[in-house]
Tab-separated table of C-alpha atoms and ligand atoms in Angstrom:
chain	number	residue	atom	x	y	z
A	12	MET	CA	18.894	-35.365	26.960
A	13	TYR	CA	17.664	-31.989	28.049
A	14	VAL	CA	17.798	-30.365	24.812
A	15	ARG	CA	15.164	-29.275	22.129
A	16	PRO	CA	13.654	-32.148	20.511
A	17	GLU	CA	15.224	-29.848	17.155
A	18	ILE	CA	18.888	-29.191	18.247
A	19	ALA	CA	18.861	-33.152	19.608
A	20	ARG	CA	17.760	-34.575	15.488
A	21	MET	CA	20.535	-31.904	14.014
A	22	THR	CA	23.754	-32.565	13.060
A	23	GLY	CA	24.738	-29.562	13.346
A	24	TYR	CA	27.150	-27.438	10.985
A	25	THR	CA	30.563	-28.970	9.875
A	26	PRO	CA	33.630	-26.151	9.497
A	27	GLY	CA	36.302	-27.394	7.403
A	28	GLU	CA	39.380	-28.649	8.472
A	29	GLN	CA	41.930	-26.299	10.463
A	30	PRO	CA	44.772	-28.908	10.343
A	31	GLY	CA	47.197	-27.904	13.570
A	32	VAL	CA	50.053	-28.399	11.720
A	33	ARG	CA	51.233	-25.145	9.834
A	34	LYS	CA	53.105	-27.134	6.835
A	35	VAL	CA	49.716	-28.503	4.912
A	36	ILE	CA	49.070	-26.025	2.010
A	37	LYS	CA	45.244	-25.176	2.903
A	38	LEU	CA	43.249	-24.726	0.278
A	39	ASN	CA	40.219	-25.866	1.856
A	40	THR	CA	38.041	-22.820	3.540
A	41	ASN	CA	38.557	-19.525	0.983
A	42	GLU	CA	40.738	-17.847	3.596
A	43	ASN	CA	43.184	-15.125	1.623
A	44	PRO	CA	46.370	-16.779	0.905
A	45	TYR	CA	48.206	-13.029	2.194
A	46	PRO	CA	47.880	-11.872	5.774
A	47	PRO	CA	46.171	-8.714	5.908
A	48	SER	CA	46.884	-4.955	5.376
A	49	ASP	CA	49.523	-3.398	7.668
A	50	ALA	CA	47.319	-1.155	9.051
A	51	ILE	CA	45.419	-3.876	11.196
A	52	GLY	CA	48.474	-4.438	14.043
A	53	PRO	CA	49.436	-0.683	15.459
A	54	ALA	CA	45.182	0.395	15.257
A	55	VAL	CA	44.954	-2.867	17.495
A	56	ALA	CA	47.822	-2.060	19.361
A	57	ALA	CA	45.672	1.349	20.071
A	58	ALA	CA	42.911	-0.597	20.888
A	59	ILE	CA	45.161	-1.713	23.286
A	60	GLN	CA	46.487	0.876	24.657
A	61	SER	CA	43.002	3.170	25.246
A	62	GLY	CA	41.774	0.514	27.988
A	63	LEU	CA	40.291	-3.309	27.261
A	64	GLN	CA	38.176	-2.681	30.955
A	65	ARG	CA	35.854	-0.238	28.993
A	66	TYR	CA	32.953	-2.762	27.326
A	67	PRO	CA	33.263	-2.024	23.541
A	68	ASP	CA	31.463	0.384	21.409
A	69	PRO	CA	27.477	-1.647	20.802
A	70	ARG	CA	27.267	-0.365	17.729
A	71	ALA	CA	31.031	-0.327	16.538
A	72	THR	CA	30.332	3.102	15.828
A	73	ALA	CA	33.983	3.540	13.899
A	74	PHE	CA	33.712	1.598	12.015
A	75	ARG	CA	30.253	2.050	10.344
A	76	ALA	CA	31.293	5.554	9.810
A	77	CYS	CA	34.047	4.471	8.019
A	78	ALA	CA	32.165	1.104	6.361
A	79	GLY	CA	29.455	4.231	5.121
A	80	HIS	CA	32.474	6.914	3.693
A	81	VAL	CA	33.975	3.779	1.680
A	82	PHE	CA	30.105	2.395	0.660
A	83	GLY	CA	28.682	4.978	0.129
A	84	PHE	CA	25.638	4.481	2.661
A	85	ASP	CA	24.957	6.766	6.147
A	86	PRO	CA	25.967	4.921	9.486
A	87	ASP	CA	22.477	3.946	10.188
A	88	TRP	CA	21.880	1.753	6.565
A	89	ILE	CA	24.825	0.039	8.565
A	90	LEU	CA	24.630	-3.403	11.579
A	91	CYS	CA	27.984	-5.084	12.406
A	92	GLY	CA	28.475	-9.012	13.664
A	93	ASN	CA	31.119	-11.204	14.950
A	94	GLY	CA	31.495	-12.472	11.496
A	95	SER	CA	28.768	-12.351	8.937
A	96	ASP	CA	27.262	-16.283	10.500
A	97	ASP	CA	26.365	-13.741	13.040
A	98	ILE	CA	24.788	-11.498	10.897
A	99	LEU	CA	23.319	-14.378	9.385
A	100	THR	CA	21.981	-15.734	12.827
A	101	ILE	CA	20.984	-12.539	14.027
A	102	CYS	CA	18.354	-11.903	10.990
A	103	THR	CA	17.307	-15.913	11.164
A	104	ARG	CA	16.147	-15.125	14.292
A	105	ALA	CA	14.679	-12.087	13.795
A	106	PHE	CA	12.446	-12.412	10.667
A	107	VAL	CA	11.262	-16.251	11.131
A	108	GLY	CA	10.213	-18.159	13.743
A	109	GLU	CA	9.218	-21.733	14.418
A	110	GLY	CA	7.154	-23.280	11.455
A	111	GLU	CA	7.864	-20.890	8.950
A	112	PHE	CA	9.897	-21.236	6.044
A	113	VAL	CA	13.409	-19.978	4.836
A	114	ARG	CA	14.055	-20.358	1.123
A	115	PHE	CA	18.259	-21.220	-0.582
A	116	PRO	CA	19.414	-22.245	-2.947
A	117	HIS	CA	21.356	-25.410	-3.733
A	118	PRO	CA	23.779	-26.705	-4.018
A	119	SER	CA	25.056	-23.839	-1.912
A	120	TYR	CA	25.875	-22.715	2.241
A	121	LEU	CA	25.435	-25.709	3.945
A	122	LEU	CA	24.749	-23.045	7.398
A	123	TYR	CA	21.885	-21.970	6.286
A	124	GLY	CA	20.425	-25.007	6.905
A	125	THR	CA	21.579	-25.170	10.226
A	126	LEU	CA	20.530	-22.105	11.310
A	127	ALA	CA	17.136	-22.616	10.207
A	128	GLU	CA	16.567	-25.829	12.023
A	129	VAL	CA	18.147	-24.260	15.445
A	130	GLN	CA	15.124	-21.643	15.211
A	131	GLY	CA	13.004	-24.357	14.515
A	132	ALA	CA	12.213	-23.710	11.082
A	133	GLN	CA	10.913	-24.914	7.660
A	134	VAL	CA	13.269	-25.450	5.024
A	135	GLU	CA	12.744	-24.797	1.401
A	136	THR	CA	15.765	-25.644	-0.916
A	137	ILE	CA	14.988	-24.912	-5.044
A	138	ASP	CA	18.040	-26.627	-7.181
A	139	PHE	CA	20.180	-24.224	-9.352
A	140	ASN	CA	19.784	-24.970	-13.294
A	141	ALA	CA	22.297	-27.323	-14.334
A	142	ASP	CA	23.948	-23.585	-15.837
A	143	TRP	CA	24.091	-22.646	-11.770
A	144	SER	CA	21.357	-20.011	-13.273
A	145	LEU	CA	18.456	-19.294	-10.611
A	146	ALA	CA	15.544	-21.586	-11.469
A	147	ASP	CA	12.142	-19.737	-11.744
A	148	GLU	CA	10.495	-20.933	-8.646
A	149	PHE	CA	13.172	-19.476	-6.869
A	150	ALA	CA	10.848	-15.587	-7.669
A	151	VAL	CA	7.720	-17.570	-6.563
A	152	PRO	CA	6.082	-16.476	-2.890
A	153	GLY	CA	5.266	-18.818	-0.443
A	154	PRO	CA	2.413	-17.374	2.813
A	155	ALA	CA	4.990	-18.806	5.074
A	156	LEU	CA	7.830	-17.991	3.560
A	157	LYS	CA	9.908	-15.530	5.878
A	158	LEU	CA	13.621	-15.192	4.624
A	159	VAL	CA	15.237	-16.095	1.305
A	160	TYR	CA	18.784	-15.724	1.381
A	161	LEU	CA	21.296	-15.708	-2.200
A	162	PRO	CA	24.962	-16.603	-1.840
A	163	ASN	CA	25.927	-14.310	-4.348
A	164	PRO	CA	28.731	-15.223	-5.544
A	165	ASN	CA	27.429	-18.542	-5.270
A	166	SER	CA	29.699	-21.671	-3.064
A	167	PRO	CA	30.647	-24.124	-4.306
A	168	SER	CA	30.614	-23.179	-7.636
A	169	GLY	CA	31.418	-19.306	-7.282
A	170	THR	CA	29.428	-18.612	-10.177
A	171	LEU	CA	27.383	-14.900	-10.295
A	172	ILE	CA	23.566	-13.754	-10.464
A	173	ALA	CA	23.309	-10.001	-12.079
A	174	PRO	CA	22.049	-7.638	-10.391
A	175	GLN	CA	19.178	-7.192	-12.239
A	176	GLN	CA	17.980	-10.415	-11.700
A	177	ILE	CA	18.379	-10.136	-8.153
A	178	ALA	CA	16.163	-6.699	-8.175
A	179	SER	CA	13.386	-8.655	-10.137
A	180	LEU	CA	13.905	-11.611	-7.751
A	181	ALA	CA	13.284	-8.520	-5.004
A	182	ASN	CA	10.367	-7.406	-6.379
A	183	LYS	CA	8.383	-10.487	-7.281
A	184	LEU	CA	9.454	-11.572	-3.690
A	185	GLU	CA	7.130	-10.649	-0.609
A	186	CYS	CA	9.646	-11.062	2.389
A	187	PRO	CA	13.028	-10.057	2.806
A	188	LEU	CA	16.265	-11.247	0.653
A	189	LEU	CA	19.683	-11.449	2.047
A	190	VAL	CA	22.249	-11.445	-0.625
A	191	ASP	CA	25.491	-12.780	0.915
A	192	GLU	CA	28.456	-11.255	-0.181
A	193	ALA	CA	31.171	-12.989	1.458
A	194	TYR	CA	33.145	-13.384	-1.692
A	195	VAL	CA	31.854	-10.448	-4.044
A	196	ASP	CA	34.997	-8.641	-3.451
A	197	PHE	CA	36.513	-10.480	-6.087
A	198	ALA	CA	33.315	-10.130	-9.022
A	199	LYS	CA	32.174	-7.837	-11.105
A	200	SER	CA	29.007	-6.704	-9.738
A	201	ASN	CA	27.591	-5.919	-6.472
A	202	CYS	CA	23.716	-5.502	-4.900
A	203	LEU	CA	24.574	-2.129	-2.379
A	204	GLU	CA	22.830	-0.008	-4.725
A	205	LEU	CA	19.536	-2.069	-4.689
A	206	VAL	CA	19.234	-1.936	-0.897
A	207	ARG	CA	18.092	1.514	-1.525
A	208	LYS	CA	15.513	1.017	-3.549
A	209	HIS	CA	14.017	-2.121	-2.399
A	210	PRO	CA	12.788	-2.419	1.385
A	211	ASN	CA	12.890	-6.146	1.607
A	212	VAL	CA	17.208	-6.359	0.053
A	213	MET	CA	20.028	-6.418	2.976
A	214	VAL	CA	23.792	-7.103	1.965
A	215	SER	CA	25.932	-8.944	3.978
A	216	ARG	CA	29.483	-8.667	3.771
A	217	THR	CA	32.334	-9.848	5.781
A	218	LEU	CA	36.057	-9.014	6.229
A	219	SER	CA	37.284	-13.184	6.400
A	220	LYS	CA	37.638	-13.443	2.885
A	221	SER	CA	39.115	-10.622	0.888
A	222	TYR	CA	40.254	-8.583	3.321
A	223	GLY	CA	42.483	-11.829	5.526
A	224	LEU	CA	40.761	-11.420	8.183
A	225	ALA	CA	38.767	-14.666	8.932
A	226	GLY	CA	40.913	-15.363	12.701
A	227	LEU	CA	39.123	-11.570	13.340
A	228	ARG	CA	35.174	-12.445	13.193
A	229	PHE	CA	33.930	-9.493	11.662
A	230	GLY	CA	30.943	-8.777	9.267
A	231	PHE	CA	28.100	-6.313	8.420
A	232	LEU	CA	25.099	-5.878	6.795
A	233	VAL	CA	23.577	-3.168	4.700
A	234	ALA	CA	20.100	-3.113	5.148
A	235	GLN	CA	17.500	0.262	5.369
A	236	PRO	CA	17.930	2.156	8.899
A	237	GLU	CA	13.622	1.116	9.602
A	238	THR	CA	15.673	-2.964	8.835
A	239	ILE	CA	18.603	-2.499	11.089
A	240	ALA	CA	17.171	-0.730	14.069
A	241	GLU	CA	14.943	-4.214	14.239
A	242	LEU	CA	18.102	-5.939	14.227
A	243	ASN	CA	19.753	-3.894	16.719
A	244	LYS	CA	17.620	-5.345	19.623
A	245	VAL	CA	17.891	-9.014	18.422
A	246	LYS	CA	21.683	-8.964	18.521
A	247	ASP	CA	23.961	-9.827	21.191
A	248	SER	CA	24.583	-6.386	22.947
A	249	TYR	CA	28.407	-6.590	22.701
A	250	ASN	CA	29.215	-8.530	19.300
A	251	CYS	CA	31.332	-7.240	17.944
A	252	ASP	CA	34.836	-6.867	20.717
A	253	ALA	CA	37.421	-3.345	21.237
A	254	LEU	CA	39.968	-5.098	19.617
A	255	SER	CA	38.083	-6.422	16.316
A	256	ILE	CA	35.993	-3.363	15.690
A	257	ALA	CA	39.405	-1.435	15.915
A	258	ALA	CA	41.075	-3.726	12.860
A	259	ALA	CA	38.444	-4.388	10.730
A	260	THR	CA	37.842	-0.317	10.750
A	261	ALA	CA	41.349	-0.591	9.871
A	262	ALA	CA	41.180	-2.988	7.723
A	263	VAL	CA	38.092	-0.789	5.663
A	264	ASN	CA	40.529	2.093	5.178
A	265	ASP	CA	42.612	0.695	3.084
A	266	GLN	CA	41.324	-0.077	0.097
A	267	ALA	CA	44.007	0.539	-1.535
A	268	TRP	CA	45.429	-2.951	-0.294
A	269	LEU	CA	41.894	-4.412	-0.979
A	270	ARG	CA	42.203	-3.832	-5.089
A	271	THR	CA	45.850	-5.201	-4.913
A	272	ASN	CA	45.455	-8.298	-2.837
A	273	ARG	CA	41.841	-8.722	-5.548
A	274	ASP	CA	44.198	-8.417	-8.477
A	275	LYS	CA	46.831	-11.123	-7.503
A	276	VAL	CA	43.404	-13.419	-5.817
A	277	ILE	CA	41.852	-12.633	-9.570
A	278	ALA	CA	45.129	-13.699	-11.820
A	279	GLY	CA	45.393	-17.162	-9.152
A	280	ARG	CA	41.487	-17.833	-10.209
A	281	GLU	CA	41.871	-17.523	-14.368
A	282	PHE	CA	45.694	-19.690	-13.844
A	283	LEU	CA	43.396	-22.438	-11.534
A	284	ALA	CA	39.692	-22.636	-13.760
A	285	ALA	CA	42.805	-22.573	-17.089
A	286	SER	CA	44.827	-25.590	-15.576
A	287	LEU	CA	41.734	-27.165	-14.743
A	288	ARG	CA	40.020	-27.096	-17.353
A	289	GLU	CA	43.141	-28.449	-19.736
A	290	LEU	CA	43.673	-31.303	-17.227
A	291	GLY	CA	39.157	-31.919	-18.420
A	292	PHE	CA	37.436	-30.473	-15.067
A	293	GLN	CA	34.501	-28.898	-15.575
A	294	VAL	CA	34.657	-25.628	-14.072
A	295	PRO	CA	31.812	-23.355	-14.385
A	296	ASP	CA	33.158	-19.128	-14.202
A	297	SER	CA	34.032	-18.607	-10.914
A	298	ALA	CA	33.428	-14.645	-9.478
A	299	ALA	CA	34.732	-15.172	-6.009
A	300	ASN	CA	38.027	-16.757	-4.715
A	301	PHE	CA	38.218	-20.332	-5.587
A	302	VAL	CA	37.398	-22.576	-7.876
A	303	TRP	CA	34.618	-25.833	-8.357
A	304	ALA	CA	36.220	-28.409	-10.719
A	305	VAL	CA	34.156	-31.589	-11.487
A	306	HIS	CA	36.115	-34.247	-13.543
A	307	PRO	CA	33.898	-36.873	-15.976
A	308	THR	CA	36.012	-39.940	-14.596
A	309	ALA	CA	38.647	-39.255	-11.399
A	310	GLN	CA	36.357	-39.793	-8.290
A	311	ALA	CA	36.423	-36.411	-6.795
A	312	LYS	CA	37.527	-38.073	-3.043
A	313	THR	CA	40.045	-40.224	-4.513
A	314	LEU	CA	41.526	-36.705	-5.904
A	315	PHE	CA	41.102	-34.623	-2.408
A	316	GLU	CA	42.994	-38.144	-0.455
A	317	THR	CA	45.570	-38.325	-2.769
A	318	LEU	CA	46.394	-34.133	-2.490
A	319	LYS	CA	45.397	-34.204	1.109
A	320	GLN	CA	48.861	-37.293	1.639
A	321	ASN	CA	50.185	-34.727	-0.207
A	322	GLY	CA	49.981	-31.810	2.051
A	323	ILE	CA	47.505	-30.258	0.097
A	324	LEU	CA	44.046	-29.454	1.638
A	325	VAL	CA	41.259	-29.062	-0.864
A	326	ARG	CA	37.473	-29.336	0.031
A	327	TYR	CA	35.569	-32.338	-1.185
A	328	MET	CA	32.247	-31.935	-1.645
A	329	THR	CA	29.216	-34.128	-1.824
A	330	TYR	CA	25.499	-32.942	-2.532
A	331	ASP	CA	21.795	-34.450	-3.711
A	332	ARG	CA	21.236	-34.803	-6.907
A	333	TRP	CA	23.978	-33.343	-7.456
A	334	PRO	CA	27.917	-34.505	-9.266
A	335	GLU	CA	30.380	-34.466	-6.493
A	336	GLY	CA	33.586	-32.075	-7.428
A	337	ILE	CA	36.134	-30.317	-5.414
A	338	ARG	CA	36.501	-27.385	-4.215
A	339	ILE	CA	39.916	-25.464	-4.397
A	340	SER	CA	40.715	-22.183	-2.524
A	341	VAL	CA	42.921	-19.830	-4.928
A	342	GLY	CA	46.394	-19.583	-3.410
A	343	THR	CA	49.440	-18.250	-3.671
A	344	PRO	CA	51.194	-19.022	-7.178
A	345	GLU	CA	53.219	-21.240	-5.820
A	346	GLN	CA	50.135	-22.962	-3.865
A	347	ASN	CA	48.264	-22.622	-7.231
A	348	GLU	CA	51.104	-24.356	-9.591
A	349	LEU	CA	51.799	-27.231	-7.164
A	350	VAL	CA	48.016	-27.948	-6.829
A	351	ILE	CA	48.185	-28.218	-10.614
A	352	SER	CA	51.201	-30.124	-10.582
A	353	MET	CA	49.713	-32.994	-8.584
A	354	LEU	CA	46.602	-32.895	-10.027
A	355	ARG	CA	47.729	-33.467	-13.586
A	356	ASP	CA	49.246	-36.597	-12.407
A	357	LEU	CA	46.237	-38.141	-11.208
A	358	VAL	CA	44.397	-37.409	-13.578
B	78	PLP	C1	32.504	-17.658	4.980
B	78	PLP	C2	31.200	-17.493	4.216
B	78	PLP	C3	30.611	-16.565	5.198
B	78	PLP	C4	31.156	-16.202	6.556
B	78	PLP	O1	31.736	-15.806	6.789
B	78	PLP	P1	32.431	-14.946	7.962
B	78	PLP	O2	32.242	-13.807	8.197
B	78	PLP	O3	33.999	-15.611	8.527
B	78	PLP	O4	31.377	-15.905	9.054
B	78	PLP	C5	29.231	-16.051	4.977
B	78	PLP	N1	28.738	-16.452	4.012
B	78	PLP	C6	29.510	-17.951	2.997
B	78	PLP	C7	28.556	-17.890	1.728
B	78	PLP	C8	30.473	-18.086	2.920
B	78	PLP	O5	31.382	-18.847	2.611
């Protein structure tokens, strides 16, 4: 093997299963159960008309202008990515050198660890408190600590840390704090305003979940212009293609679609949480489009496997020092009813 030892040693990130058969009810990777805005099709068709023989705009100017208007930032505060995973990669490459440290809470998004490993960086995870609040240690600066990732809302718990607390965390840390807001459109608060006041706060967003565009691959980062300018040097020149830029611009322009969709998904989430609690599951309050369910007696793995045999995919998760559970993405009302009625027979 000719690869670097760091790569040979690592196992790699395992994404949630994408079954070939379309018939399964897919509640395992937090996609939106509904198709995206009708504005997407014509926008993509127009981008094809205007000629794919040319390279795309390296800075996705049209998207940044539109998103800047919607979110209240000048375009030079925005960096676009091939999904927000690309944004996470760019930040890791830009801020963290070999042997230096990244920090993130545990249990949370497993990709952060993978990115650090590829970079040859060291990982420091800090366990959440039992109620999914952040431990005090999380805010303690470290000499070689170069990047802190904070998914908010968190996955798999769906829990949310308040912006005031994140502001105080940013003040204590002496390194960049990347608030991963992949699910924030389903939450009551977000950290965009913190970016204006705190040079070390960056906020990443994705169109994969709340805009129903996981198949598209588009995400973006909001940070101060000095930071964005540096990150632009690190990203691939053409990290977003012409079709995805056109589609993402149309999607962000259709905030009415987002509001309607969000209300439907939140209603589904509240139904799932209440029904699961009636069945004896412990379900932390979720601010995302999924719920984390831990049962005191029924084995999560068995629940997962039985649901799967019955055509419903959920995510089974085990984490060190944490009770195993299942993460269920919000589906359509019929899908939510079905998963609950099957679980009712199982517990
Ligand atoms: C889904 C997810 C992402 C990545 O989203 P993409 O834009 O599809 O790459 C990032 N962070 C968290 C916590 C997620 O759950």
